[in-house]
């Protein structure tokens, strides 16, 4: 899904990514950014590495 993110001073401006994500990735992303653990029973993968431009971004094996 297309997404625009803005968090002044945290998310770098002008960056374009081809990372494939889905709506179920939002919960683990917000949990990671808030510093709390995501529920263990969800399929989502945090997009924080892509948003913050730090670390290696895990990928989904497939999106259905």
mmCIF file of C-alpha atoms in Angstrom:
data_model
loop_
_atom_site.group_PDB
_atom_site.id
_atom_site.type_symbol
_atom_site.label_atom_id
_atom_site.label_comp_id
_atom_site.label_asym_id
_atom_site.label_seq_id
_atom_site.Cartn_x
_atom_site.Cartn_y
_atom_site.Cartn_z
ATOM 1 C CA UNK A 1 0.000 0.000 0.000
ATOM 2 C CA UNK A 2 1.353 3.472 -0.708
ATOM 3 C CA UNK A 3 2.264 5.374 2.413
ATOM 4 C CA UNK A 4 3.583 8.788 3.338
ATOM 5 C CA UNK A 5 5.285 9.133 6.718
ATOM 6 C CA UNK A 6 6.305 12.321 8.476
ATOM 7 C CA UNK A 7 7.943 12.582 11.876
ATOM 8 C CA UNK A 8 10.109 15.676 11.901
ATOM 9 C CA UNK A 9 13.607 14.931 13.175
ATOM 10 C CA UNK A 10 13.016 11.165 13.174
ATOM 11 C CA UNK A 11 11.842 9.997 9.730
ATOM 12 C CA UNK A 12 14.270 11.294 7.088
ATOM 13 C CA UNK A 13 12.657 13.605 4.503
ATOM 14 C CA UNK A 14 12.640 12.827 0.804
ATOM 15 C CA UNK A 15 13.333 9.095 1.111
ATOM 16 C CA UNK A 16 11.573 6.671 -1.232
ATOM 17 C CA UNK A 17 11.413 2.950 -0.467
ATOM 18 C CA UNK A 18 10.129 -0.040 -2.404
ATOM 19 C CA UNK A 19 9.494 -2.008 0.807
ATOM 20 C CA UNK A 20 6.349 -4.133 0.477
ATOM 21 C CA UNK A 21 4.100 -3.948 3.511
ATOM 22 C CA UNK A 22 0.476 -4.471 4.466
ATOM 23 C CA UNK A 23 -1.979 -3.106 6.985
ATOM 24 C CA UNK A 24 -1.054 -5.802 9.544
ATOM 25 C CA UNK A 25 2.447 -4.300 9.709
ATOM 26 C CA UNK A 26 1.212 -1.123 11.393
ATOM 27 C CA UNK A 27 0.664 -2.626 14.877
ATOM 28 C CA UNK A 28 4.184 -4.060 15.260
ATOM 29 C CA UNK A 29 5.613 -0.845 13.799
ATOM 30 C CA UNK A 30 3.798 1.363 16.294
ATOM 31 C CA UNK A 31 4.688 -1.010 19.138
ATOM 32 C CA UNK A 32 8.386 -0.880 18.245
ATOM 33 C CA UNK A 33 8.345 2.907 17.955
ATOM 34 C CA UNK A 34 6.608 3.134 21.348
ATOM 35 C CA UNK A 35 9.122 0.745 22.927
ATOM 36 C CA UNK A 36 6.598 -1.938 23.847
ATOM 37 C CA UNK A 37 6.500 -5.567 22.648
ATOM 38 C CA UNK A 38 4.117 -6.466 19.852
ATOM 39 C CA UNK A 39 1.725 -9.356 20.473
ATOM 40 C CA UNK A 40 3.434 -12.654 19.673
ATOM 41 C CA UNK A 41 0.408 -14.010 17.805
ATOM 42 C CA UNK A 42 0.370 -11.534 14.892
ATOM 43 C CA UNK A 43 1.827 -11.883 11.392
ATOM 44 C CA UNK A 44 2.931 -8.266 11.003
ATOM 45 C CA UNK A 45 6.523 -7.133 10.617
ATOM 46 C CA UNK A 46 7.638 -3.777 11.969
ATOM 47 C CA UNK A 47 8.485 -1.198 9.305
ATOM 48 C CA UNK A 48 10.530 0.842 11.792
ATOM 49 C CA UNK A 49 13.907 0.057 10.145
ATOM 50 C CA UNK A 50 12.617 1.444 6.836
ATOM 51 C CA UNK A 51 10.937 4.465 8.422
ATOM 52 C CA UNK A 52 13.944 5.350 10.561
ATOM 53 C CA UNK A 53 16.556 4.456 7.929
ATOM 54 C CA UNK A 54 18.342 2.228 10.457
ATOM 55 C CA UNK A 55 19.133 -1.477 10.467
ATOM 56 C CA UNK A 56 18.027 -4.274 8.186
ATOM 57 C CA UNK A 57 14.366 -4.421 7.223
ATOM 58 C CA UNK A 58 12.843 -7.913 7.581
ATOM 59 C CA UNK A 59 10.645 -8.904 4.625
ATOM 60 C CA UNK A 60 7.495 -10.972 4.254
ATOM 61 C CA UNK A 61 7.924 -14.303 2.467
ATOM 62 C CA UNK A 62 4.690 -13.507 0.662
ATOM 63 C CA UNK A 63 1.713 -11.153 0.814
ATOM 64 C CA UNK A 64 -1.695 -12.654 0.129
#
